Coordinates of C-alpha atoms in Angstrom, one line a residue:
X1340 CA -2.1 38.0 87.9
X1341 CA -1.0 41.3 88.3
X1342 CA 1.9 40.1 89.1
X1343 CA 2.5 37.3 86.5
X1344 CA 2.2 40.2 84.1
X1345 CA 4.8 42.3 85.4
X1346 CA 7.3 39.6 85.4
X1347 CA 6.4 39.0 81.7
X1348 CA 6.9 41.9 80.5
X1349 CA 10.4 42.6 82.1
X1350 CA 11.3 39.1 81.0
X1351 CA 10.4 40.2 77.3
X1352 CA 12.1 43.5 78.0
X1353 CA 15.1 41.3 78.8
X1354 CA 14.9 39.3 75.8
X1355 CA 17.6 40.9 72.8
X1356 CA 17.0 38.2 69.9
X1357 CA 14.7 35.4 69.0
X1358 CA 15.2 32.4 70.8
X1359 CA 17.0 29.8 69.9
X1360 CA 15.5 26.2 68.9
X1361 CA 15.6 23.9 72.0
X1362 CA 16.8 20.2 71.6
X1363 CA 13.7 19.1 73.7
X1364 CA 10.4 19.6 72.4
X1365 CA 8.1 21.9 74.5
X1366 CA 5.8 20.8 76.5
X1367 CA 3.0 22.9 78.7
X1368 CA 4.9 22.6 82.1
X1369 CA 2.4 22.8 85.0
X1370 CA 0.7 26.0 86.0
X1371 CA 3.0 27.8 88.8
X1372 CA 1.8 29.9 91.1
X1373 CA 4.3 32.8 90.1
X1374 CA 4.5 33.7 86.2
X1375 CA 7.6 33.5 85.3
X1376 CA 9.6 35.0 81.6
X1377 CA 10.5 32.3 79.5
X1378 CA 14.3 32.1 78.8
X1379 CA 15.4 29.2 76.1
X1380 CA 18.6 31.0 74.9
X1381 CA 21.9 29.4 75.2
X1382 CA 22.4 32.1 78.1
X1383 CA 19.8 30.7 79.8
X1384 CA 21.6 30.0 82.8
X1385 CA 23.9 33.0 83.0
X1386 CA 22.3 36.5 84.3
X1387 CA 21.2 37.4 88.4
X1388 CA 18.1 38.3 86.8
X1389 CA 16.7 34.7 86.0
X1390 CA 18.8 33.3 89.1
X1391 CA 16.6 30.6 90.2
X1392 CA 13.9 30.7 88.4
X1393 CA 15.4 28.1 85.7
X1394 CA 12.9 25.1 86.0
X1395 CA 15.6 23.0 82.9
X1396 CA 19.0 21.4 84.1
X1397 CA 22.0 22.0 82.7
X1398 CA 23.3 21.1 79.1
X1399 CA 26.1 18.8 78.9
X1400 CA 28.2 21.4 76.7
X1401 CA 27.3 23.8 79.5
X1402 CA 28.8 21.5 82.0
X1403 CA 32.0 21.0 80.3
X1404 CA 32.1 24.9 79.3
X1405 CA 31.5 25.3 83.0
X1406 CA 34.3 23.4 84.0
X1407 CA 36.5 24.5 80.9
X1408 CA 36.3 28.2 82.1
X1409 CA 36.8 27.1 85.6
X1410 CA 39.9 25.2 84.5
X1411 CA 41.0 28.2 82.5
X1412 CA 39.8 30.7 85.6
X1413 CA 42.6 28.7 87.8
X1414 CA 45.5 28.3 85.5
X1415 CA 45.0 32.4 84.7
X1416 CA 44.9 33.1 88.3
X1417 CA 48.1 30.8 89.0
X1418 CA 50.1 32.0 85.9
X1419 CA 48.8 35.5 86.9
X1420 CA 49.9 34.7 90.6
X1421 CA 53.4 33.8 89.4
X1422 CA 53.9 36.7 87.2
X1423 CA 52.6 38.9 90.1
X1424 CA 55.1 37.1 92.5
X1425 CA 58.1 37.5 90.3
X1426 CA 57.2 41.3 89.5
X1427 CA 56.9 41.6 93.3
X1428 CA 60.2 40.3 94.2
X1429 CA 61.4 42.5 91.2
X1430 CA 59.6 45.5 92.6
X1431 CA 61.1 44.8 96.2
X1432 CA 64.7 44.4 95.0
X1433 CA 64.0 47.5 92.7
X1434 CA 62.4 48.9 95.6
X1435 CA 65.5 48.3 98.1
X1436 CA 68.2 49.4 95.9
X1437 CA 65.9 52.8 95.0
X1438 CA 65.6 53.3 98.6
X1439 CA 69.3 52.7 99.2
X1440 CA 70.2 54.9 96.5
X1441 CA 67.9 57.5 96.7
X1442 CA 69.3 57.4 100.6
X1443 CA 73.2 57.8 99.9
X1444 CA 72.3 60.5 97.4
X1445 CA 70.3 62.4 99.6
X1446 CA 73.4 61.9 102.4
X1447 CA 75.8 62.6 99.6
X1448 CA 73.5 66.2 99.1
X1449 CA 73.9 66.7 102.6
X1450 CA 77.1 66.5 103.0
X1451 CA 77.8 68.6 100.1
X1452 CA 75.4 70.9 101.5
X1453 CA 77.3 70.5 104.7
X1454 CA 80.5 71.7 102.8
X1455 CA 79.1 74.6 101.3
X1456 CA 77.7 75.5 105.0
X1457 CA 81.4 75.1 106.6
X1458 CA 82.7 77.2 104.1
X1459 CA 80.3 80.2 104.2
X1460 CA 80.2 79.8 107.9
X1461 CA 84.4 80.4 107.8
X1462 CA 83.9 83.1 105.8
X1463 CA 81.9 84.8 107.8
X1464 CA 83.2 83.9 111.3
X1465 CA 86.4 85.5 109.4
X1466 CA 84.3 88.6 108.4
X1467 CA 83.5 89.3 112.3
X1468 CA 86.6 88.6 113.2
X1469 CA 87.9 91.3 110.6
X1470 CA 85.1 93.7 111.6
X1471 CA 85.8 92.9 115.4
X1472 CA 89.1 93.8 114.7
X1473 CA 89.3 97.0 112.4
X1474 CA 86.4 98.4 114.9
X1475 CA 88.6 98.1 117.6
X1476 CA 91.5 99.7 115.7
X1477 CA 89.2 102.5 114.5
X1478 CA 88.3 102.8 118.1
X1479 CA 91.7 103.6 119.2
X1480 CA 91.5 106.3 116.5
X1481 CA 88.5 107.5 117.7
X1482 CA 90.3 107.9 120.8
X1483 CA 93.4 109.5 119.7
X1484 CA 90.8 112.3 117.6
X1485 CA 89.2 112.8 121.0
X1486 CA 93.1 113.4 122.3
X1487 CA 94.0 115.8 119.5
X1488 CA 90.6 118.0 119.8
X1489 CA 90.9 118.0 124.0
X1490 CA 94.7 118.9 123.2
X1491 CA 93.5 122.2 120.5
X1492 CA 91.9 123.9 123.9
X1493 CA 95.1 124.1 124.9
X1494 CA 96.5 125.9 122.0
X1495 CA 93.4 128.1 121.4
X1496 CA 93.6 129.5 125.0
X1497 CA 97.0 130.9 124.5
X1498 CA 95.7 132.5 121.2
X1499 CA 93.2 134.3 122.6
X1500 CA 94.7 134.9 125.9
X1501 CA 97.6 136.6 123.2
X1502 CA 95.1 138.5 121.4
X1503 CA 93.4 139.7 124.1
X1504 CA 96.9 140.8 126.4
X1505 CA 98.0 142.8 123.3
X1506 CA 94.9 144.2 123.4
X1507 CA 96.1 146.1 126.9
X1508 CA 99.1 147.8 124.9
X1509 CA 98.9 151.6 124.5
X1510 CA 98.8 153.9 121.3
X1511 CA 100.7 153.9 119.4
X1512 CA 102.0 150.8 120.1
X1513 CA 98.4 149.5 119.7
X1514 CA 99.6 148.1 116.4
X1515 CA 98.2 145.5 113.9
X1516 CA 101.6 144.1 113.5
X1517 CA 102.8 140.8 111.8
X1518 CA 102.4 139.5 115.4
X1519 CA 98.4 139.8 115.6
X1520 CA 98.3 139.0 111.9
X1521 CA 100.0 135.4 113.0
X1522 CA 97.7 134.8 116.3
X1523 CA 94.6 135.8 114.6
X1524 CA 95.8 133.3 111.8
X1525 CA 96.3 130.9 114.8
X1526 CA 93.0 131.0 116.1
X1527 CA 91.3 130.8 112.9
X1528 CA 93.7 127.5 112.3
X1529 CA 92.8 126.1 115.1
X1530 CA 89.2 127.1 114.9
X1531 CA 89.4 124.8 111.7
X1532 CA 91.3 122.5 113.4
X1533 CA 88.3 121.5 115.5
X1534 CA 85.8 121.6 113.0
X1535 CA 87.5 118.9 110.8
X1536 CA 88.7 116.8 114.3
X1537 CA 84.4 117.0 114.9
X1538 CA 83.7 115.8 111.6
X1539 CA 85.9 113.0 111.3
X1540 CA 84.9 111.6 114.7
X1541 CA 81.3 111.9 113.5
X1542 CA 82.1 110.4 110.7
X1543 CA 84.2 107.0 112.7
X1544 CA 81.2 106.9 115.1
X1545 CA 79.3 106.3 112.0
X1546 CA 81.6 103.9 110.6
X1547 CA 81.5 102.2 113.7
X1548 CA 78.0 101.8 114.0
X1549 CA 77.9 100.7 110.4
X1550 CA 80.8 98.2 111.3
X1551 CA 78.7 96.4 114.1
X1552 CA 75.6 96.3 112.0
X1553 CA 77.4 94.6 109.2
X1554 CA 79.3 92.6 112.0
X1555 CA 75.4 91.9 113.8
X1556 CA 74.3 90.8 110.3
X1557 CA 77.1 88.1 109.5
X1558 CA 76.9 86.6 113.4
X1559 CA 73.3 86.6 112.6
X1560 CA 73.8 84.7 109.2
X1561 CA 76.7 83.1 110.9
X1562 CA 74.4 81.5 113.8
X1563 CA 71.6 80.4 110.8
X1564 CA 74.7 78.2 109.7
X1565 CA 75.6 77.0 112.5
X1566 CA 72.3 75.9 113.6
X1567 CA 71.7 74.3 110.0
X1568 CA 75.1 72.8 110.1
X1569 CA 74.0 70.7 113.6
X1570 CA 70.5 70.1 111.7
X1571 CA 71.9 68.9 108.4
X1572 CA 74.6 67.0 110.2
X1573 CA 72.0 65.4 112.5
X1574 CA 70.3 64.5 109.2
X1575 CA 73.3 62.9 107.5
X1576 CA 74.1 60.9 110.5
X1577 CA 70.3 59.0 110.4
X1578 CA 70.1 55.6 108.7
X1579 CA 67.3 53.0 108.9
X1580 CA 68.5 51.4 112.4
X1581 CA 68.2 55.0 114.0
X1582 CA 65.7 54.8 116.3
X1583 CA 64.9 58.8 116.7
X1584 CA 63.3 58.2 113.0
X1585 CA 59.4 58.6 112.6
X1586 CA 56.7 59.3 109.9
X1587 CA 56.2 63.1 109.2
X1588 CA 54.1 63.2 106.0
X1589 CA 53.2 66.8 106.4
X1590 CA 57.0 67.2 105.5
X1591 CA 56.9 66.5 101.8
X1592 CA 56.6 70.1 100.6
X1593 CA 57.8 72.9 99.2
X1594 CA 57.9 76.0 101.8
X1595 CA 56.7 79.0 99.8
X1596 CA 59.0 81.1 101.8
X1597 CA 61.9 78.8 101.2
X1598 CA 65.3 80.2 99.4
X1599 CA 66.8 78.2 96.0
X1600 CA 70.4 77.5 96.1
X1601 CA 71.3 80.9 94.0
X1602 CA 69.4 82.9 97.0
X1603 CA 70.8 81.2 99.3
X1604 CA 74.8 81.7 98.3
X1605 CA 73.9 85.5 97.6
X1606 CA 72.4 86.5 100.6
X1607 CA 75.5 85.3 102.5
X1608 CA 77.8 86.8 99.5
X1609 CA 76.0 89.8 100.0
X1610 CA 76.7 90.3 103.6
X1611 CA 80.3 89.6 103.1
X1612 CA 80.8 91.7 100.1
X1613 CA 78.9 94.5 102.4
X1614 CA 81.0 93.7 105.3
X1615 CA 84.5 93.6 103.3
X1616 CA 83.0 96.8 101.8
X1617 CA 82.6 98.1 105.3
X1618 CA 86.1 97.5 106.5
X1619 CA 87.5 98.7 103.6
X1620 CA 86.0 102.1 104.4
X1621 CA 86.9 102.0 107.8
X1622 CA 90.8 100.8 106.5
X1623 CA 90.9 103.8 104.3
X1624 CA 88.9 105.9 107.1
X1625 CA 91.7 105.2 109.8
X1626 CA 94.4 105.8 107.0
X1627 CA 92.7 109.2 106.6
X1628 CA 92.4 110.1 110.6
X1629 CA 96.2 109.3 110.2
X1630 CA 96.9 112.1 107.9
X1631 CA 94.6 113.9 109.3
X1632 CA 96.1 113.9 112.9
X1633 CA 99.8 114.1 111.4
X1634 CA 98.8 117.2 109.4
X1635 CA 97.0 118.7 112.2
X1636 CA 99.8 118.5 114.7
X1637 CA 102.0 120.0 111.6
X1638 CA 100.3 122.7 110.9
X1639 CA 99.5 123.7 114.5
X1640 CA 103.4 123.4 115.3
X1641 CA 104.2 125.3 112.0
X1642 CA 102.0 128.2 112.9
X1643 CA 103.0 128.7 116.6
X1644 CA 106.7 128.5 115.1
X1645 CA 105.5 131.5 112.9
X1646 CA 103.9 133.2 115.9
X1647 CA 106.5 133.0 118.0
X1648 CA 109.3 133.9 115.6
X1649 CA 106.7 136.9 114.6
X1650 CA 107.2 137.9 118.8
X1651 CA 111.2 137.6 118.5
X1652 CA 111.1 140.0 115.9
X1653 CA 108.5 142.4 117.4
X1654 CA 110.4 142.1 120.9
X1655 CA 113.6 142.9 119.2
X1656 CA 112.2 145.8 117.2
X1657 CA 110.5 147.1 120.8
X1658 CA 114.0 146.6 122.3
X1659 CA 115.3 148.3 119.2
X1660 CA 112.7 151.4 119.9
X1661 CA 113.5 151.6 123.7
X1662 CA 117.0 152.0 123.3
X1663 CA 116.8 154.3 121.0
X1664 CA 114.1 155.9 123.1
X1665 CA 116.5 156.3 125.7
X1666 CA 119.2 157.4 123.8
X1667 CA 117.1 160.6 122.3
X1668 CA 116.3 161.1 126.3
X1669 CA 119.8 161.1 127.4
X1670 CA 120.1 163.7 125.1
X1671 CA 117.6 165.5 126.0
X1672 CA 118.3 165.5 129.4
X1673 CA 121.6 166.9 128.6
X1674 CA 120.2 169.3 126.4
X1675 CA 117.7 170.4 129.4
X1676 CA 120.7 171.0 131.8
X1677 CA 122.5 172.5 129.1
X1678 CA 119.5 175.0 128.6
X1679 CA 118.6 175.2 132.3
X1680 CA 122.4 176.9 132.8
X1681 CA 122.3 178.7 129.4
X1682 CA 118.6 180.1 130.8
X1683 CA 120.7 181.1 134.5
X1684 CA 123.2 182.5 132.8
X1685 CA 121.2 184.9 130.3
X1686 CA 119.4 185.7 133.7
X1687 CA 122.3 186.7 134.9
X1688 CA 123.4 188.4 131.9
X1689 CA 120.5 190.3 131.8
X1690 CA 120.4 191.4 135.5
X1691 CA 124.5 192.2 135.2
X1692 CA 123.0 195.0 132.6
X1693 CA 121.4 196.7 135.0
X1694 CA 124.1 198.6 136.7
X1695 CA 126.0 199.6 133.5
X1696 CA 122.1 200.9 132.5
X1697 CA 121.8 202.6 135.8
X1698 CA 124.5 204.4 135.8
X1699 CA 124.5 205.5 132.3
X1700 CA 120.9 206.6 132.8
X1701 CA 122.3 208.2 136.0
X1702 CA 124.8 210.3 134.2
X1703 CA 122.4 211.4 131.5
X1704 CA 119.7 212.3 134.1
X1705 CA 122.7 214.1 136.3
X1706 CA 123.7 216.1 133.5
X1707 CA 120.3 217.3 132.2
X1708 CA 120.3 219.5 135.6
X1709 CA 123.8 221.4 134.3
X1710 CA 122.8 225.1 133.9
X1711 CA 122.0 227.3 131.2
X1712 CA 124.7 226.5 128.5
X1713 CA 126.3 224.4 130.2
X1714 CA 123.9 221.9 129.1
X1715 CA 125.2 220.8 125.6
X1716 CA 125.0 217.9 123.3
X1717 CA 128.3 217.1 124.0
X1718 CA 130.4 214.1 122.8
X1719 CA 129.8 212.4 126.4
X1720 CA 126.0 213.4 126.0
X1721 CA 126.2 211.5 122.5
X1722 CA 128.0 208.9 124.0
X1723 CA 126.0 208.2 127.2
X1724 CA 122.7 208.0 124.7
X1725 CA 124.2 205.6 123.0
X1726 CA 125.7 203.7 125.8
X1727 CA 121.9 203.4 127.0
X1728 CA 120.7 202.5 123.5
X1729 CA 123.3 200.0 123.1
X1730 CA 123.0 198.5 126.8
X1731 CA 118.6 198.4 126.3
X1732 CA 119.5 196.7 123.1
X1733 CA 121.8 194.2 124.3
X1734 CA 119.3 193.4 127.3
X1735 CA 116.5 193.5 124.8
X1736 CA 118.2 190.6 122.7
X1737 CA 119.1 188.8 126.2
X1738 CA 115.6 188.8 127.2
X1739 CA 114.1 187.8 123.6
X1740 CA 117.4 185.0 123.5
X1741 CA 115.7 184.1 127.3
X1742 CA 112.6 183.9 125.9
X1743 CA 113.9 181.4 123.2
X1744 CA 115.8 179.6 125.7
X1745 CA 112.3 179.1 127.9
X1746 CA 110.6 178.0 125.0
X1747 CA 113.1 176.0 124.4
X1748 CA 113.4 174.1 127.3
X1749 CA 109.4 173.9 127.7
X1750 CA 109.9 172.0 124.1
X1751 CA 112.8 169.8 125.3
X1752 CA 111.1 169.1 128.8
X1753 CA 107.6 168.0 126.4
X1754 CA 110.0 166.4 124.3
X1755 CA 111.4 164.5 127.6
X1756 CA 108.0 163.6 129.0
X1757 CA 106.5 162.3 125.7
X1758 CA 109.7 160.3 125.4
X1759 CA 109.4 159.0 128.7
X1760 CA 106.0 158.1 128.5
X1761 CA 107.0 156.3 125.0
X1762 CA 109.5 154.6 126.8
X1763 CA 107.3 153.4 129.4
X1764 CA 104.5 152.1 126.7
X1765 CA 107.0 150.0 125.1
X1766 CA 108.5 148.8 127.8
X1767 CA 104.7 148.1 128.6
X1768 CA 104.7 146.4 125.0
X1769 CA 107.8 144.3 125.5
X1770 CA 106.5 143.2 129.4
X1771 CA 103.0 141.7 127.8
X1772 CA 104.7 140.2 124.2
X1773 CA 107.7 138.8 126.4
X1774 CA 106.8 138.2 130.2
X1775 CA 103.3 137.4 129.1
X1776 CA 102.5 136.3 125.7
X1777 CA 106.0 135.0 124.9
X1778 CA 105.6 133.1 128.5
X1779 CA 102.3 131.4 127.9
X1780 CA 103.5 129.9 124.9
X1781 CA 105.9 127.8 126.6
X1782 CA 102.5 125.5 127.9
X1783 CA 102.2 125.0 124.3
X1784 CA 101.3 121.2 123.3
X1785 CA 103.9 118.8 121.9
X1786 CA 103.6 117.9 118.2
X1787 CA 102.6 114.1 119.4
X1788 CA 100.0 115.1 122.2
X1789 CA 98.7 117.3 118.8
X1790 CA 98.5 114.1 116.9
X1791 CA 96.2 112.5 119.4
X1792 CA 99.2 110.5 121.6

């Protein structure tokens, strides 16, 4: 049958060498329904493909070999079992020791890291406290700057008011004198000081912002350190008997964003370094503010003293000028009185000459009526004519002198008016400088107020 032929072909395909001679003579077996492959080799009892198709019984040596193989298998299994048990015991002990040692090392590493965290946390806390205290001190200095800036408004108002008041001086006292120069210097000094204080205020505000920013950075880092410290402290307290431990297989990996010990320490070190740098900058700025306020107050008071001294000297000059003018006015007034008396005397003298002129001219007139030869140019005639001429010349001289005296009186009157006007100008200047300006300068702020206290 086809199936039997296929089986024979398959059996022949499995034979790799010639069959060994058999001890039992080959006899023709009864014909089977299914044709099977002939397998008479020494391995005829092995192979799953031929299982169930063998018709002969096991041979003796095969039986012994089977038992021997089973004995060896049992012995090998026991031996391997004993070795496995010994290895398992040793491995278990090693695993316990390794696990215990690893846990101790991890706990020690956590403890060391806790010390590192505590160190950096303490440094950060110190920087936070220092920055907070420094910001408070800088705030006080900033308040001093604001007070000093406000205090400069009074000197500036005084200086500008003095300049405006002195504009009301009348010529010729409206001069660019030492007082005005010092007042202009004072006004310019105050403007420069105000600009300096404003710039310093801006620097102080910016430094305070930097202090707060770096304090906030340190606080965030400190807060992270505190949270990490609590986490690592809790981790360090875990033991094999803890009830809150459990499996977290996904935690056994490195985060891509995780830092290294070097970058971790460098991050906090850089934060502390920048905070320390800003603290030093704030300390230097406070020292600068102290120096600026001291110099500002000294400069203002020094310039105020210079202006006051210039005012005193100018008022003394004005007083001297006024006294001299009053002295000359007194002399002019006396001279005017004398000149008026002189003019009156001249007029009287001229008037007194009218009668002698009339007498002489009447004599000459009457003698002109002498008859005939009696109209003689005698000595009396010459004398009368000479008298009239002398009187006329005298009167003309008196009149000329009267004109000169009147002109002199007029000039004296003009001088008197000029002197009186100039005295009024001096009084006005003295009033402006002494009563207005110097009195107003009495309200000049003291040094402490100019220094921002």
